[in-house]
Amino acid sequence: MDRKDDHIFIKILLLAFLLLLLYSWFTFHIYNDLISKITGAFLTFWAFVSFFISYQKKESRDKFKDILSKWLSGILNYRFIAFLYILFFISGSFISSVHIYSNNNKNITVSIYDDRDSVSGKLGPQKQELKHTILTTPFGRTMMLAADGYQKAQVQIFPWTGKRIIVEQYLKISPTLILRIPEEHFMQLSKARINIDTKGSKKTFETDRHTVIVIGQSPEIPEKYCNKWLNELRATYENNIIIYKVLNKWCDTTPLFIPLNLGTYDSIRVDLISRAGDTLAVCKGITDTGKFKELRFKNREK
Amino acid sequence: MKKIILLTYYFIFILFAAHAQQKKDIQVKFILDEESYNQFYNDNERTDIESQCALQIANLLNEDFPFFHFTSNGSGKKLFIYLTGKDKASTNKIHETGFKFHIPSETSENNDRKLYFTFRAIEDFSKELPASPDLFIDEITSVFKVGLEQNKAEMVSTVLSRVEISDDYFVLIMNSNNGIKRYYIAPLNENEFRIARNSEFRIVTTLGFEIFANSDDIVDAKVISCIKNIESARAKYHLPVSYPERSLLMELTNATNTSMTPDDTISKKIYLLNYMPLINTGMELASPSDISNNSN
């Protein structure tokens, strides 16, 4: 037995360890399906070759073993093994992955992007995990993560470790704006409309008798707002019939819910337009870090 | 030839009589003066609402006050009816709306809108405006009708009393046991103008004097009857032929010391202060025996 043969066990161990690392790395960063397909293909190939060899004559079997022995001696070589380790290290330094989880009970679109790349997918009750293999650098790569109903956030993706994100924990929920239609315009609401201008897009909605407009993610009006409005009304009116009529209009009717992904410090302008086309009131404001924010309409200057 | 002269005389008489009985035109102008209503309806709809309301309100006024001829696009004095906030100076966000009335006057006195009745109470602030202008017109006219029914007397005393009902009157001086009594005759046919007894008028006579400025002689009079025998009145008291049959006879309710002479008079005007409508039920009286006979 030569010198090489003396280290065959160590070489096999090194190779096996490399395969273990490779398998783990593949499992973590590359889709499981791909690993199982590669493994399955390899085993099928080996089973077919073994079956075929077992029915050959002894000379043929010996010849095949010689060929296999030459291959193995070529592989079980310190230089080659070192090459494989270096190749794996270099590859592993440029490939990473992002794993995104959500237990949201509605379908949301999640995307991760930067100037060069953009990948996205849907999460929801049917699918609670998304995996994306991302090209990175040895020093990491900064990308943006966006999800419906949540504020965007930066994500640092490093090689080897990758990034695991639970949407509900990692991202802040997108702010929701609450807009009350001033009571003096209630009589207009059967046929009025609102124009929403935010982030460069303009949309128009019929008010359809709704007295409160909720723009954002949460369609409900928190109780604290109704208490606040009651105090305001008491400061303005003496007649209890009027106070509670107005309050009921605001708090006991379904608000007009406009789902919109607002980020922190997004500016918004909402115009209340009468049936005849006059601008009755205008509401301008900027979102903040809170979950809810109330913006007020100001009547158009007469 | 004699027949032609008689016919000409007859025509002149008819012309005078017709002139005397002609009702004064009042042009009704309805104005939507509430900002929230104006914001809801566009220009064309507002014009339509204003013209339709003026027409329908003129018809209502003609029914209730037949002593004037109300039109929506005629001539004569203008009666402005504003659908507006109760208190325009108020800073309250929500407010009551109602009808206000205004007849422009050459003089500045009494130029405010005294009569007001509610269209939508403050509690109805959230009531939706109907998208169809026709529905809104119906709402306006039906509420106006109810308000007018409840405010007829105020309508006459504060609004219509500012338009003269006649430009002429005749003073009838009669001797009676209590002395000389002065009556006024207005050339207004009782049936035509539907004015009954106890209606009250204000008679304003503008007098001109040589040495000082004009002054008004103002007396109030009440209808006590009508001239039933016009020929006798013309013959005995020289009542002008322009005065029609059943002209209203009034007696003074207050008297002034002004001593008028025909030469002093520049103009005569009569204003209606309190209106008692002439009821024409068309019913026939029946005795209890008639009723019992018919039922048997």
Coordinates of N, CA, C and O in Angstrom, one line a residue, chain B residues 108-196:
Chain B
S108 N -85.6 102.7 2.8 CA -84.8 101.7 3.5 C -85.5 101.1 4.7 O -85.1 100.0 5.2
E109 N -86.6 101.7 5.2 CA -87.2 101.2 6.3 C -87.9 99.9 6.1 O -88.4 99.6 5.0
N110 N -87.9 99.1 7.1 CA -88.6 97.7 7.0 C -88.0 96.9 5.9 O -88.8 96.2 5.2
N111 N -86.8 97.0 5.6 CA -86.2 96.3 4.5 C -85.6 94.9 4.9 O -85.0 94.3 4.1
D112 N -85.8 94.6 6.2 CA -85.3 93.3 6.6 C -86.3 92.2 6.3 O -87.5 92.4 6.0
R113 N -85.8 91.0 6.5 CA -86.7 89.8 6.2 C -87.3 89.3 7.5 O -86.8 88.6 8.3
K114 N -88.5 89.9 7.8 CA -89.1 89.6 9.1 C -89.7 88.2 9.2 O -89.6 87.5 10.2
L115 N -90.4 87.8 8.1 CA -91.1 86.6 8.2 C -90.2 85.4 7.9 O -89.4 85.5 6.9
Y116 N -90.2 84.4 8.7 CA -89.4 83.2 8.5 C -90.2 82.0 8.9 O -90.9 82.0 9.9
F117 N -90.1 81.0 8.1 CA -90.6 79.7 8.6 C -89.6 78.6 8.1 O -88.9 78.7 7.1
T118 N -89.7 77.5 8.9 CA -88.6 76.4 8.8 C -88.8 75.6 7.6 O -89.9 75.2 7.3
F119 N -87.7 75.2 7.0 CA -87.7 74.2 5.9 C -87.2 72.9 6.5 O -87.8 71.9 6.5
R120 N -85.9 72.9 7.0 CA -85.4 71.7 7.7 C -84.9 72.2 9.0 O -84.0 73.1 9.1
A121 N -85.4 71.5 10.1 CA -85.0 71.9 11.4 C -83.5 71.4 11.6 O -83.0 70.6 10.8
I122 N -82.9 72.0 12.6 CA -81.5 71.6 12.9 C -81.3 70.1 13.1 O -80.2 69.6 12.8
E123 N -82.3 69.5 13.7 CA -82.1 68.0 13.9 C -82.1 67.2 12.6 O -81.7 66.1 12.6
D124 N -82.6 67.9 11.5 CA -82.6 67.2 10.2 C -81.3 67.5 9.4 O -81.3 67.3 8.2
F125 N -80.2 67.9 10.1 CA -79.0 68.3 9.4 C -78.4 67.2 8.5 O -77.8 67.4 7.5
S126 N -78.7 65.9 9.0 CA -78.0 64.8 8.3 C -78.9 64.2 7.2 O -78.6 63.3 6.5
K127 N -80.1 64.8 7.1 CA -81.1 64.3 6.0 C -80.5 64.5 4.7 O -80.1 65.6 4.3
E128 N -80.4 63.4 3.9 CA -79.8 63.5 2.6 C -80.6 64.4 1.6 O -81.8 64.4 1.7
L129 N -79.8 65.0 0.8 CA -80.5 65.8 -0.3 C -80.8 64.9 -1.4 O -80.0 64.0 -1.8
P130 N -82.0 65.0 -1.9 CA -82.4 64.0 -3.0 C -81.6 64.3 -4.3 O -81.4 65.5 -4.6
A131 N -81.1 63.3 -4.9 CA -80.3 63.5 -6.1 C -81.2 64.1 -7.3 O -80.7 64.8 -8.1
S132 N -82.5 63.8 -7.2 CA -83.3 64.3 -8.3 C -83.8 65.7 -7.9 O -84.5 65.8 -6.8
P133 N -83.6 66.7 -8.7 CA -84.1 68.0 -8.4 C -85.6 68.1 -8.2 O -86.1 68.9 -7.4
D134 N -86.3 67.2 -8.9 CA -87.8 67.2 -8.9 C -88.2 66.9 -7.4 O -89.2 67.4 -6.9
L135 N -87.5 65.9 -6.8 CA -87.9 65.5 -5.5 C -87.6 66.7 -4.5 O -88.4 66.9 -3.5
F136 N -86.5 67.4 -4.7 CA -86.2 68.5 -3.9 C -87.2 69.6 -4.0 O -87.7 70.2 -3.1
I137 N -87.7 69.8 -5.3 CA -88.7 70.8 -5.5 C -90.0 70.5 -4.8 O -90.6 71.3 -4.2
D138 N -90.3 69.2 -4.9 CA -91.6 68.7 -4.2 C -91.4 68.9 -2.7 O -92.4 69.4 -2.0
E139 N -90.2 68.6 -2.1 CA -90.0 68.8 -0.7 C -90.2 70.3 -0.3 O -90.9 70.7 0.6
I140 N -89.6 71.2 -1.2 CA -89.6 72.6 -0.9 C -91.1 73.1 -0.9 O -91.5 73.8 0.0
T141 N -91.8 72.7 -2.0 CA -93.1 73.3 -2.1 C -94.1 72.7 -1.1 O -95.0 73.4 -0.6
S142 N -93.9 71.4 -0.7 CA -94.8 70.9 0.3 C -94.5 71.5 1.7 O -95.5 71.8 2.4
V143 N -93.3 71.7 2.0 CA -93.0 72.3 3.3 C -93.4 73.8 3.3 O -93.9 74.3 4.3
F144 N -93.2 74.4 2.1 CA -93.6 75.8 2.0 C -95.1 75.9 2.2 O -95.6 76.8 2.9
K145 N -95.9 75.0 1.7 CA -97.3 75.0 1.8 C -97.8 74.9 3.2 O -98.7 75.7 3.7
V146 N -97.1 74.0 3.9 CA -97.5 73.8 5.4 C -97.1 75.1 6.1 O -97.9 75.6 6.9
G147 N -95.9 75.6 5.9 CA -95.5 76.8 6.6 C -96.4 78.0 6.3 O -96.7 78.8 7.1
L148 N -96.8 78.1 5.0 CA -97.6 79.2 4.6 C -99.0 79.1 5.3 O -99.6 80.1 5.7
E149 N -99.5 77.9 5.4 CA -100.8 77.7 6.1 C -100.8 78.2 7.5 O -101.7 78.7 8.0
Q150 N -99.6 78.0 8.1 CA -99.5 78.3 9.6 C -99.1 79.8 9.7 O -99.1 80.3 10.8
N151 N -98.7 80.5 8.7 CA -98.2 81.9 8.8 C -98.9 82.8 7.8 O -98.4 83.8 7.4
K152 N -100.2 82.5 7.5 CA -100.9 83.3 6.6 C -101.0 84.8 7.0 O -100.8 85.7 6.3
A153 N -101.4 84.9 8.3 CA -101.6 86.3 8.8 C -100.3 87.1 8.8 O -100.3 88.3 8.4
E154 N -99.2 86.5 9.2 CA -97.9 87.1 9.2 C -97.5 87.4 7.8 O -96.8 88.5 7.5
M155 N -97.8 86.6 6.9 CA -97.5 86.8 5.5 C -98.1 88.1 5.0 O -97.4 88.8 4.3
V156 N -99.3 88.3 5.4 CA -100.0 89.5 4.9 C -99.5 90.7 5.7 O -99.1 91.7 5.1
S157 N -99.4 90.6 7.0 CA -99.0 91.8 7.8 C -97.6 92.2 7.6 O -97.3 93.4 7.7
T158 N -96.7 91.2 7.4 CA -95.3 91.6 7.3 C -94.7 91.7 5.9 O -93.7 92.3 5.7
V159 N -95.3 90.9 5.0 CA -94.7 90.9 3.6 C -95.6 91.6 2.6 O -95.3 92.6 2.0
L160 N -96.8 91.0 2.5 CA -97.7 91.5 1.4 C -98.2 92.9 1.7 O -98.7 93.6 0.8
S161 N -98.2 93.3 3.0 CA -98.7 94.7 3.3 C -97.7 95.7 2.8 O -98.0 96.9 2.9
R162 N -96.6 95.4 2.2 CA -95.7 96.3 1.6 C -95.9 96.6 0.2 O -95.2 97.4 -0.4
V163 N -96.9 95.9 -0.4 CA -97.3 96.2 -1.8 C -98.7 96.8 -1.8 O -99.6 96.2 -1.2
E164 N -98.8 97.9 -2.5 CA -100.2 98.5 -2.5 C -101.1 97.7 -3.3 O -100.8 97.1 -4.3
I165 N -102.3 97.5 -2.7 CA -103.3 96.7 -3.4 C -104.1 97.6 -4.3 O -104.7 97.1 -5.3
S166 N -104.2 98.9 -4.1 CA -104.9 99.8 -4.9 C -104.2 101.2 -4.9 O -103.6 101.6 -3.9
D167 N -104.3 101.9 -6.0 CA -103.7 103.2 -6.1 C -104.8 104.3 -6.0 O -104.6 105.5 -6.3
D168 N -106.0 103.9 -5.6 CA -107.0 104.9 -5.5 C -108.0 104.6 -4.4 O -108.1 103.4 -4.0
Y169 N -108.7 105.5 -3.9 CA -109.8 105.3 -3.0 C -110.8 106.5 -3.1 O -110.4 107.6 -3.7
F170 N -112.0 106.3 -2.6 CA -113.0 107.4 -2.7 C -113.4 107.7 -1.3 O -113.7 106.7 -0.5
V171 N -113.4 108.9 -0.9 CA -113.9 109.3 0.4 C -115.4 109.6 0.4 O -115.8 110.5 -0.4
L172 N -116.1 108.9 1.2 CA -117.5 109.1 1.3 C -117.9 109.7 2.6 O -117.6 109.2 3.7
I173 N -118.5 110.9 2.5 CA -118.8 111.6 3.8 C -120.3 111.6 3.9 O -121.0 112.0 3.0
M174 N -120.8 111.0 5.0 CA -122.2 110.8 5.2 C -122.6 111.5 6.5 O -121.9 111.5 7.5
N175 N -123.8 112.0 6.5 CA -124.4 112.6 7.7 C -125.2 111.5 8.4 O -126.0 110.8 7.7
S176 N -125.0 111.4 9.6 CA -125.8 110.4 10.4 C -126.2 111.1 11.7 O -125.9 112.2 12.0
N177 N -126.9 110.3 12.5 CA -127.4 110.9 13.8 C -126.2 111.3 14.7 O -126.3 112.2 15.5
N178 N -125.1 110.6 14.6 CA -123.9 110.9 15.4 C -123.0 112.0 14.8 O -121.9 112.2 15.3
G179 N -123.5 112.5 13.7 CA -122.7 113.6 13.1 C -122.2 113.1 11.7 O -122.7 112.1 11.2
I180 N -121.1 113.8 11.3 CA -120.6 113.5 9.9 C -119.6 112.3 10.1 O -118.7 112.3 11.0
K181 N -119.7 111.3 9.2 CA -118.9 110.1 9.3 C -118.2 110.0 8.0 O -118.8 110.1 6.9
R182 N -116.9 109.6 8.1 CA -116.1 109.5 6.8 C -115.9 108.0 6.6 O -115.4 107.2 7.4
Y183 N -116.2 107.6 5.3 CA -116.0 106.2 4.9 C -115.0 106.3 3.7 O -115.0 107.3 3.0
Y184 N -114.4 105.1 3.5 CA -113.5 105.0 2.3 C -114.0 103.9 1.4 O -114.5 102.9 1.9
I185 N -114.0 104.1 0.1 CA -114.4 103.1 -0.8 C -113.1 102.7 -1.6 O -112.5 103.6 -2.2
A186 N -112.8 101.4 -1.6 CA -111.7 101.0 -2.5 C -112.2 100.4 -3.7 O -113.2 99.6 -3.7
P187 N -111.6 100.7 -4.9 CA -112.2 100.1 -6.1 C -111.8 98.6 -6.3 O -111.3 98.2 -7.3
L188 N -112.2 97.9 -5.3 CA -111.8 96.4 -5.3 C -113.1 95.7 -5.2 O -113.8 95.8 -4.2
N189 N -113.4 94.9 -6.2 CA -114.6 94.1 -6.2 C -114.4 93.0 -5.2 O -113.5 92.2 -5.2
E190 N -115.4 92.9 -4.3 CA -115.3 91.9 -3.2 C -115.1 90.5 -3.7 O -114.3 89.7 -3.1
N191 N -115.9 90.1 -4.7 CA -115.8 88.7 -5.2 C -114.5 88.5 -5.9 O -114.0 87.4 -5.9
E192 N -114.1 89.5 -6.7 CA -112.9 89.3 -7.5 C -111.6 89.2 -6.6 O -110.8 88.4 -6.8
F193 N -111.6 90.0 -5.6 CA -110.4 90.1 -4.7 C -110.5 89.2 -3.5 O -109.6 89.0 -2.7
R194 N -111.7 88.6 -3.3 CA -112.0 87.7 -2.2 C -111.7 88.3 -0.8 O -111.1 87.6 0.0
I195 N -112.0 89.5 -0.7 CA -111.7 90.2 0.6 C -113.0 90.4 1.4 O -114.0 90.9 0.9
A196 N -113.0 89.8 2.6 CA -114.3 89.8 3.4 C -114.3 90.9 4.4 O -113.3 91.6 4.6

